[in-house]
XYZ file of N, CA and C in Angstrom:
597
model
N 8.564 -10.669 -7.792
C 8.330 -9.620 -8.564
C 8.760 -8.221 -7.741
N 9.759 -7.693 -8.198
C 10.803 -6.939 -7.585
C 10.145 -5.188 -7.910
N 9.271 -5.562 -9.058
C 9.668 -4.440 -9.335
C 7.606 -4.065 -10.075
N 7.308 -3.034 -9.799
C 5.860 -2.513 -10.009
C 5.495 -2.898 -11.326
N 6.401 -2.987 -12.583
C 6.005 -3.356 -13.947
C 6.097 -4.781 -14.196
N 6.218 -5.477 -13.206
C 5.996 -6.533 -13.381
C 4.436 -7.104 -12.884
N 4.094 -6.486 -11.545
C 2.766 -6.470 -10.871
C 1.723 -6.622 -11.762
N 0.838 -7.611 -11.331
C 0.012 -7.716 -12.052
C -0.600 -8.069 -13.678
N 0.954 -8.242 -13.588
C 1.032 -8.210 -15.640
C -0.037 -9.675 -16.169
N -0.801 -8.449 -17.549
C -1.623 -8.807 -17.774
C -3.264 -8.378 -16.944
N -3.214 -7.923 -15.906
C -4.245 -7.383 -15.280
C -4.776 -5.783 -15.869
N -6.095 -6.034 -16.369
C -6.410 -4.320 -16.010
C -6.988 -4.046 -14.899
N -7.399 -2.472 -14.762
C -7.384 -1.827 -13.515
C -8.612 -0.754 -13.689
N -9.521 -0.634 -12.865
C -10.745 0.099 -13.272
C -11.252 0.346 -11.699
N -12.002 1.580 -11.619
C -13.201 1.684 -10.568
C -14.501 1.791 -10.832
N -15.273 0.686 -9.809
C -16.887 0.517 -10.512
C -17.154 1.069 -9.363
N -18.556 1.615 -9.599
C -19.042 2.968 -9.111
C -20.654 2.034 -8.762
N -20.545 1.894 -7.352
C -21.702 1.149 -6.577
C -22.516 2.251 -6.041
N -23.708 1.585 -5.684
C -24.855 2.863 -4.367
C -23.560 3.085 -3.266
N -22.828 2.620 -3.065
C -22.196 3.008 -1.513
C -20.978 3.653 -1.859
N -20.079 4.035 -3.271
C -18.800 4.915 -3.818
C -18.074 3.720 -4.421
N -17.329 4.587 -5.018
C -16.496 3.476 -6.097
C -15.303 2.374 -5.062
N -15.545 1.052 -6.295
C -14.058 -0.132 -5.742
C -13.443 -0.464 -6.561
N -12.197 0.245 -6.431
C -11.278 0.187 -7.600
C -10.045 -1.612 -7.352
N -10.638 -2.176 -8.278
C -10.249 -3.504 -8.797
C -9.131 -3.839 -9.847
N -8.221 -4.950 -9.491
C -7.452 -5.313 -10.424
C -8.080 -6.522 -10.975
N -8.149 -6.896 -12.363
C -8.562 -7.987 -13.225
C -8.287 -8.408 -13.991
N -7.842 -9.666 -13.950
C -7.427 -10.582 -14.961
C -7.529 -12.310 -14.544
N -6.916 -12.800 -15.876
C -7.422 -14.590 -15.630
C -8.703 -14.813 -16.471
N -8.567 -15.989 -16.641
C -9.939 -16.534 -16.835
C -10.382 -17.692 -16.088
N -11.904 -18.140 -16.261
C -12.369 -19.055 -15.436
C -13.355 -18.798 -14.422
N -13.805 -19.707 -13.473
C -15.065 -19.195 -12.705
C -14.287 -18.341 -11.490
N -15.003 -16.995 -11.136
C -15.047 -15.777 -10.497
C -14.046 -16.093 -9.344
N -13.109 -15.364 -8.552
C -12.285 -15.275 -7.515
C -12.312 -13.716 -7.243
N -12.814 -13.208 -6.341
C -12.537 -12.168 -5.824
C -11.283 -12.022 -4.157
N -10.601 -11.594 -4.332
C -9.327 -11.352 -3.424
C -9.326 -9.804 -2.545
N -9.301 -10.493 -1.231
C -9.408 -9.098 -0.581
C -8.389 -8.949 0.835
N -8.127 -8.102 0.744
C -6.690 -7.806 1.434
C -6.988 -7.405 2.851
N -5.474 -7.446 3.891
C -6.544 -7.109 5.415
C -5.789 -5.384 5.236
N -5.543 -4.952 6.562
C -5.604 -4.221 6.897
C -3.799 -4.083 7.329
N -2.683 -3.348 7.150
C -3.238 -1.465 6.548
C -3.162 -2.425 5.246
N -3.036 -3.216 4.157
C -2.941 -3.381 2.755
C -4.011 -2.963 1.771
N -3.216 -3.151 0.409
C -4.470 -2.952 -0.562
C -4.560 -3.830 -1.746
N -5.065 -3.918 -2.198
C -5.554 -5.320 -3.359
C -4.013 -5.235 -3.827
N -2.723 -4.761 -3.839
C -1.139 -4.772 -3.899
C -0.761 -6.121 -3.333
N -1.634 -6.229 -2.007
C -0.957 -7.863 -1.336
C -1.175 -8.442 -2.109
N -1.882 -8.419 -3.535
C -1.740 -9.632 -4.031
C -0.821 -9.708 -5.100
N -0.281 -8.855 -5.144
C 0.713 -8.984 -6.597
C 1.603 -9.959 -6.994
N 1.849 -10.716 -6.012
C 2.679 -12.255 -6.487
C 2.153 -13.391 -6.488
N 0.800 -13.555 -5.343
C -0.064 -14.562 -5.673
C -0.920 -14.383 -7.459
N -1.815 -13.232 -7.448
C -3.421 -13.230 -8.332
C -2.299 -13.517 -9.403
N -0.996 -12.820 -10.104
C -0.945 -14.098 -11.752
C -1.012 -15.444 -11.560
N -0.727 -15.503 -10.229
C -0.187 -17.533 -10.727
C -2.375 -18.145 -10.885
N -2.537 -17.394 -9.749
C -4.417 -18.004 -9.941
C -4.995 -17.681 -10.848
N -4.416 -16.246 -11.595
C -5.115 -16.151 -12.855
C -5.397 -17.345 -14.295
N -4.442 -18.344 -13.904
C -4.278 -19.289 -14.844
C -5.224 -20.327 -15.261
N -6.094 -20.284 -13.416
C -7.122 -21.379 -13.463
C -8.465 -20.239 -13.249
N -8.374 -18.734 -12.799
C -9.836 -18.092 -12.339
C -9.365 -16.712 -12.808
N -11.044 -16.100 -13.280
C -11.075 -14.904 -13.294
C -10.785 -14.218 -12.049
N -9.614 -13.333 -11.887
C -9.518 -12.495 -10.453
C -9.976 -11.046 -10.494
N -10.808 -11.046 -9.404
C -10.872 -9.734 -8.871
C -9.721 -9.518 -7.814
N -9.136 -8.654 -7.774
C -8.503 -8.208 -6.622
C -8.972 -6.737 -6.169
N -9.885 -6.226 -5.427
C -10.473 -5.590 -4.564
C -9.997 -4.519 -3.437
N -9.501 -3.308 -3.910
C -9.233 -2.629 -2.214
C -10.575 -2.204 -1.821
N -10.306 -2.577 -0.413
C -11.544 -2.767 0.037
C -12.225 -1.251 0.290
N -13.178 -0.924 0.894
C -14.010 0.423 1.016
C -13.158 1.475 1.757
N -12.549 2.265 1.548
C -12.012 3.278 2.442
C -10.416 2.786 2.669
N -9.825 1.805 1.851
C -8.868 1.913 1.394
C -8.274 1.831 0.352
N -6.982 1.942 0.342
C -6.049 2.463 -0.873
C -6.590 3.875 -2.274
N -7.452 3.343 -3.551
C -8.154 3.838 -4.347
C -9.470 3.768 -4.393
N -10.270 3.163 -3.544
C -11.461 2.564 -3.011
C -11.696 4.120 -2.615
N -13.222 4.573 -2.941
C -13.805 5.578 -2.031
C -14.272 4.920 -0.587
N -14.340 6.223 -0.007
C -14.809 5.830 1.658
C -15.642 6.316 2.079
N -16.793 5.257 2.788
C -17.804 5.086 2.514
C -18.281 6.561 3.607
N -19.249 7.220 3.567
C -19.466 8.286 4.431
C -19.460 8.217 6.243
N -19.207 8.548 7.074
C -19.192 8.480 8.116
C -20.690 8.437 9.104
N -21.355 7.526 9.663
C -22.312 7.282 10.375
C -21.778 7.405 11.691
N -22.987 7.955 12.805
C -22.398 7.819 13.962
C -22.219 6.409 14.987
N -23.270 5.212 13.931
C -22.685 4.193 14.773
C -21.474 3.403 14.038
N -21.414 4.258 12.959
C -20.083 3.751 12.020
C -20.436 2.714 11.212
N -21.825 2.414 11.420
C -22.476 1.138 10.399
C -21.709 1.156 8.837
N -21.535 2.224 8.600
C -20.881 2.184 6.671
C -19.824 2.130 6.785
N -18.873 1.251 7.629
C -18.061 0.481 7.338
C -17.565 -0.283 8.121
N -19.099 -1.118 8.331
C -19.445 -2.530 9.064
C -18.978 -3.618 7.950
N -18.869 -4.795 8.703
C -18.225 -5.595 7.478
C -19.499 -6.132 7.005
N -20.693 -6.034 7.649
C -21.777 -6.177 6.391
C -21.947 -5.481 5.377
N -21.519 -4.095 5.859
C -21.751 -2.964 4.436
C -21.097 -3.022 3.730
N -19.477 -3.010 4.033
C -18.243 -3.633 3.067
C -18.683 -4.951 2.306
N -19.255 -5.724 2.908
C -19.544 -7.011 1.786
C -20.398 -6.996 1.009
N -21.677 -6.233 1.137
C -22.695 -5.874 0.393
C -22.019 -4.724 -0.481
N -21.135 -3.978 -0.437
C -20.236 -2.744 -1.623
C -20.057 -4.319 -2.676
N -18.950 -5.280 -1.861
C -18.555 -5.729 -2.955
C -19.126 -6.581 -3.524
N -20.286 -7.643 -2.992
C -20.876 -8.222 -3.599
C -21.965 -7.126 -4.586
N -22.097 -6.514 -4.408
C -22.755 -5.240 -5.996
C -21.325 -5.242 -6.739
N -20.379 -4.527 -6.428
C -19.046 -4.754 -7.100
C -18.831 -5.638 -8.128
N -19.049 -6.856 -7.207
C -18.401 -8.163 -8.307
C -20.075 -8.220 -9.466
N -21.274 -8.097 -8.532
C -22.079 -7.875 -9.940
C -21.961 -7.346 -10.971
N -21.454 -5.918 -10.761
C -21.737 -4.766 -11.748
C -20.402 -5.145 -12.361
N -19.210 -6.256 -12.426
C -18.161 -6.761 -12.793
C -18.197 -7.997 -13.901
N -19.824 -8.267 -13.571
C -20.263 -9.600 -14.207
C -20.285 -11.100 -13.960
N -19.799 -11.071 -12.610
C -19.766 -12.195 -11.683
C -20.872 -12.133 -10.333
N -22.014 -12.676 -11.680
C -23.018 -13.319 -10.302
C -23.059 -13.908 -9.067
N -22.262 -15.039 -9.435
C -21.352 -16.038 -8.525
C -19.664 -15.722 -8.247
N -19.239 -16.057 -7.194
C -17.834 -15.875 -7.107
C -16.964 -16.544 -5.735
N -15.898 -17.043 -5.705
C -15.652 -17.613 -5.211
C -14.693 -16.406 -4.544
N -14.267 -16.356 -3.159
C -13.810 -15.106 -2.197
C -12.623 -15.760 -1.060
N -11.760 -14.993 -1.186
C -10.154 -15.394 -0.472
C -9.948 -13.985 0.175
N -10.441 -14.045 1.870
C -10.261 -12.818 2.228
C -8.797 -13.190 3.309
N -7.963 -12.055 3.566
C -6.969 -11.972 4.167
C -7.707 -11.167 5.670
N -7.109 -11.438 6.876
C -7.109 -10.559 8.036
C -8.733 -9.835 8.289
N -8.890 -8.507 8.084
C -10.007 -7.661 7.747
C -10.748 -8.072 6.352
N -10.042 -8.455 5.349
C -10.331 -8.850 4.035
C -11.455 -10.037 4.210
N -10.684 -11.315 5.493
C -11.372 -12.586 5.729
C -12.460 -12.247 6.361
N -12.804 -11.116 7.634
C -14.058 -10.742 7.936
C -15.108 -10.091 7.124
N -14.771 -9.426 6.085
C -15.651 -9.332 4.784
C -16.178 -10.325 4.507
N -15.052 -11.259 4.054
C -15.734 -12.226 3.146
C -16.625 -12.979 3.903
N -16.267 -13.434 5.245
C -17.379 -14.484 5.476
C -18.535 -14.215 5.679
N -18.324 -12.419 5.974
C -20.254 -11.815 6.029
C -20.264 -12.013 4.839
N -20.099 -11.846 3.548
C -20.564 -11.975 2.456
C -21.086 -13.158 2.466
N -20.334 -14.033 2.637
C -20.741 -15.593 2.845
C -21.674 -15.771 3.472
N -22.126 -15.076 4.545
C -23.493 -15.617 5.649
C -24.508 -14.622 5.312
N -24.124 -13.174 4.552
C -25.448 -12.638 4.005
C -25.863 -12.904 2.473
N -24.659 -13.782 1.870
C -25.144 -14.149 0.409
C -24.756 -15.333 -0.015
N -25.312 -16.127 0.995
C -24.938 -17.433 -0.003
C -25.333 -18.176 -0.985
N -26.459 -17.362 -1.644
C -26.377 -17.915 -2.808
C -25.759 -16.943 -4.219
N -24.628 -15.916 -3.295
C -23.672 -15.255 -4.611
C -22.085 -16.158 -4.374
N -21.656 -16.609 -3.136
C -20.727 -16.851 -2.882
C -20.558 -18.548 -2.746
N -19.939 -19.135 -4.008
C -19.501 -20.119 -4.154
C -18.645 -20.927 -3.150
N -17.441 -20.379 -2.827
C -16.596 -20.615 -2.315
C -15.419 -19.941 -1.162
N -15.150 -19.897 0.216
C -14.536 -19.212 0.851
C -13.733 -19.741 1.634
N -12.925 -19.073 1.764
C -11.447 -19.218 2.167
C -10.867 -17.993 2.827
N -10.802 -18.056 4.796
C -10.665 -17.188 5.489
C -8.502 -17.419 5.739
N -8.230 -16.513 5.646
C -6.809 -16.609 6.107
C -6.664 -15.831 6.781
N -5.406 -15.850 8.075
C -4.858 -15.309 9.357
C -6.297 -14.227 10.090
N -7.017 -14.865 10.263
C -8.127 -14.665 11.572
C -8.934 -15.198 11.826
N -9.257 -14.927 13.219
C -9.840 -15.124 13.776
C -11.096 -14.727 14.238
N -12.338 -15.346 14.511
C -13.688 -14.509 15.518
C -13.264 -13.432 16.536
N -13.894 -12.207 15.996
C -13.123 -11.074 16.968
C -13.713 -11.679 18.580
N -14.993 -12.151 18.625
C -14.845 -12.684 20.060
C -14.260 -13.558 20.926
N -13.443 -14.386 20.012
C -12.248 -15.093 20.096
C -10.821 -14.547 20.564
N -11.073 -12.973 19.408
C -9.617 -12.710 19.660
C -9.627 -11.656 21.391
N -10.907 -11.127 21.479
C -11.082 -10.612 23.116
C -10.907 -11.573 24.079
N -11.381 -12.378 23.953
C -11.258 -13.701 25.102
C -9.994 -14.203 25.500
N -9.115 -13.932 24.412
C -7.962 -14.687 24.682
C -6.756 -13.348 24.537
N -7.287 -12.293 25.065
C -6.443 -11.050 24.323
C -5.393 -11.077 26.004
N -4.310 -10.560 25.701
C -3.117 -11.009 26.269
C -2.073 -9.475 25.989
N -1.317 -9.876 27.147
C -0.180 -8.451 26.583
C 0.391 -8.561 25.369
N 0.974 -10.160 25.091
C 0.977 -10.369 23.805
C 0.206 -9.830 22.502
N -0.778 -9.779 22.463
C -2.178 -9.045 21.516
C -1.743 -7.593 21.595
N -1.772 -7.095 22.995
C -1.818 -5.636 23.132
C -0.541 -5.210 22.273
N 0.912 -5.479 22.940
C 1.963 -4.908 22.063
C 1.878 -5.327 20.824
N 1.961 -6.573 20.561
C 2.227 -6.965 19.097
C 0.701 -5.891 18.180
N 0.218 -6.739 18.101
C -1.361 -6.412 17.141
C -2.346 -4.618 17.717
N -1.412 -3.639 17.911
C -1.873 -2.540 18.760
C -2.764 -1.891 17.556
N -3.490 -1.918 16.980
C -4.608 -1.669 15.864
C -5.378 -1.909 16.480
N -5.099 -3.748 16.795
C -6.535 -4.049 17.071
C -7.425 -3.259 18.008
N -6.461 -3.150 19.467
C -7.072 -1.943 20.712
C -7.159 -0.771 19.670
N -6.572 0.051 19.230
C -6.210 1.479 18.777
C -8.012 1.288 18.100
N -7.992 1.125 16.887
C -9.084 1.092 16.197
C -10.529 0.991 17.221
N -10.815 0.237 17.925
C -11.955 0.169 18.970
C -12.124 1.074 19.631
N -11.320 2.443 19.701
C -11.131 3.527 19.804
C -12.228 4.359 19.786
N -12.641 5.079 20.894
C -14.046 6.443 20.345
C -13.277 7.013 19.549
N -13.832 7.169 18.297
C -13.839 8.778 17.431
C -13.211 9.750 18.007
N -12.551 10.962 17.961
C -11.403 10.655 16.610
C -10.320 10.420 16.825
N -10.395 9.821 17.726
C -8.527 9.299 19.201
C -8.066 8.635 17.577
N -8.017 7.403 17.092
C -7.446 6.533 16.276
C -7.013 7.209 15.242
N -8.518 8.201 14.930
C -7.821 8.859 13.321
C -7.009 9.616 13.420
N -7.177 10.619 14.345
C -6.290 11.437 14.423
C -4.535 10.897 15.088
N -4.510 9.621 15.119
C -2.871 9.042 15.064
C -2.766 8.579 14.230
N -3.807 7.998 13.508
C -3.269 6.911 12.289
C -2.783 8.744 11.106
N -3.233 9.230 11.420
C -3.157 10.383 10.361
C -2.241 11.075 10.493
N -1.451 11.530 11.473
C -0.292 11.914 12.130
C 0.640 11.528 11.232
N 0.980 9.813 11.486
C 2.081 9.395 11.099
C 1.782 8.009 10.446
N 0.699 8.439 9.153
C 0.426 6.834 8.301
C 1.619 5.773 8.133
N 2.757 6.457 7.393
C 3.870 5.805 7.489
C 4.374 4.459 7.985
N 4.524 5.866 9.664
C 4.894 4.383 10.364
C 3.922 3.004 10.985
N 2.554 3.672 10.478
C 1.703 2.113 11.093
C 1.661 1.428 10.158
N 2.347 1.752 8.828
C 1.950 0.944 7.630
C 2.923 0.024 8.149
N 4.488 1.044 7.914
C 6.083 -0.196 8.406
C 5.946 -0.742 9.171
N 5.399 -0.280 10.492
C 5.526 -1.712 11.314
C 4.488 -2.530 11.056
N 3.284 -2.436 10.569
C 2.162 -2.989 10.091
C 2.820 -4.554 9.394
N 3.509 -4.031 8.077
C 3.927 -5.158 7.047
C 5.340 -5.684 7.728
N 5.931 -4.822 8.937
C 7.256 -5.609 8.926
C 7.598 -6.272 10.105
N 6.616 -6.233 11.049
C 6.287 -6.435 12.441
C 5.452 -7.848 12.432
N 4.951 -7.863 11.960
C 3.497 -8.908 11.996
C 3.864 -10.498 11.166
N 4.376 -11.012 10.984
C 5.079 -11.995 10.531
C 4.933 -12.697 9.373
N 5.333 -11.673 8.642
C 5.214 -11.423 6.988
C 6.840 -11.455 6.739
N 7.283 -13.046 5.952
C 8.990 -11.901 5.228
C 9.243 -10.841 4.893
N 9.851 -10.332 5.050
C 10.281 -8.595 4.819
C 10.130 -8.927 3.197
N 10.415 -9.297 2.644
C 10.570 -9.599 0.901
C 8.963 -9.431 0.437
N 8.213 -10.034 1.473
C 6.731 -9.893 1.224
C 6.105 -8.886 0.482
N 6.465 -7.540 1.087
C 6.234 -6.207 0.412
C 7.453 -5.119 0.642
N 7.571 -5.715 -1.341
C 9.045 -4.769 -2.001
C 8.735 -2.953 -1.473
N 9.871 -2.646 -1.284
C 9.765 -1.041 -1.193
C 8.847 -0.088 -2.137
N 8.491 -0.945 -3.656
C 7.822 0.242 -4.430
C 6.245 -0.589 -3.547
N 6.056 -1.018 -3.180
C 4.655 -1.793 -2.581
C 4.127 -0.706 -1.659
N 5.208 -0.338 -0.677
C 5.287 0.209 0.701
C 5.099 1.550 -0.235
N 5.877 2.440 -1.329
C 5.358 3.543 -1.877
C 3.766 4.065 -2.266
N 3.440 2.722 -3.024
C 2.248 3.271 -3.163
C 1.127 3.815 -2.123
């Protein structure tokens, strides 16, 4: 899929209003419900090549995590609890209910993986299956941290800094952040074509 017109062919797109703000989703396919969650610094567009294949067997909902892409950003709180994985998971469970899916499976990549396993822990009656990709528990990351982690995955350390330092740096050069992440973190260069980077 080299051009925007072929991405998510046959899918619809809409924003679903929840108690915690709106969540942008792309929906398509038929069968058991499957929620796809992206990582940092991506959006639901990361699934542009995979979602249409999965839609042959599943009702796909590819969501922009709250605070990413076209989803609204929850109001900040002193403890940043509105952006906790627990709060994001609750918002996405509500989103899926509003989309007509009482029970569903989740595939989560990176940050979306953290939200996915939090949803499975907090809402076991709603989650039928779970696949977590490219992430290990935060405690293990910090326990194993070394110079390679600090240099290769710098947002992990940056985003842990007190506000407003990370926000100021990220807002100053958002294109550089996105380009570094999707170019240098192990994905083949053609995984994120130019039109995806521009959105």
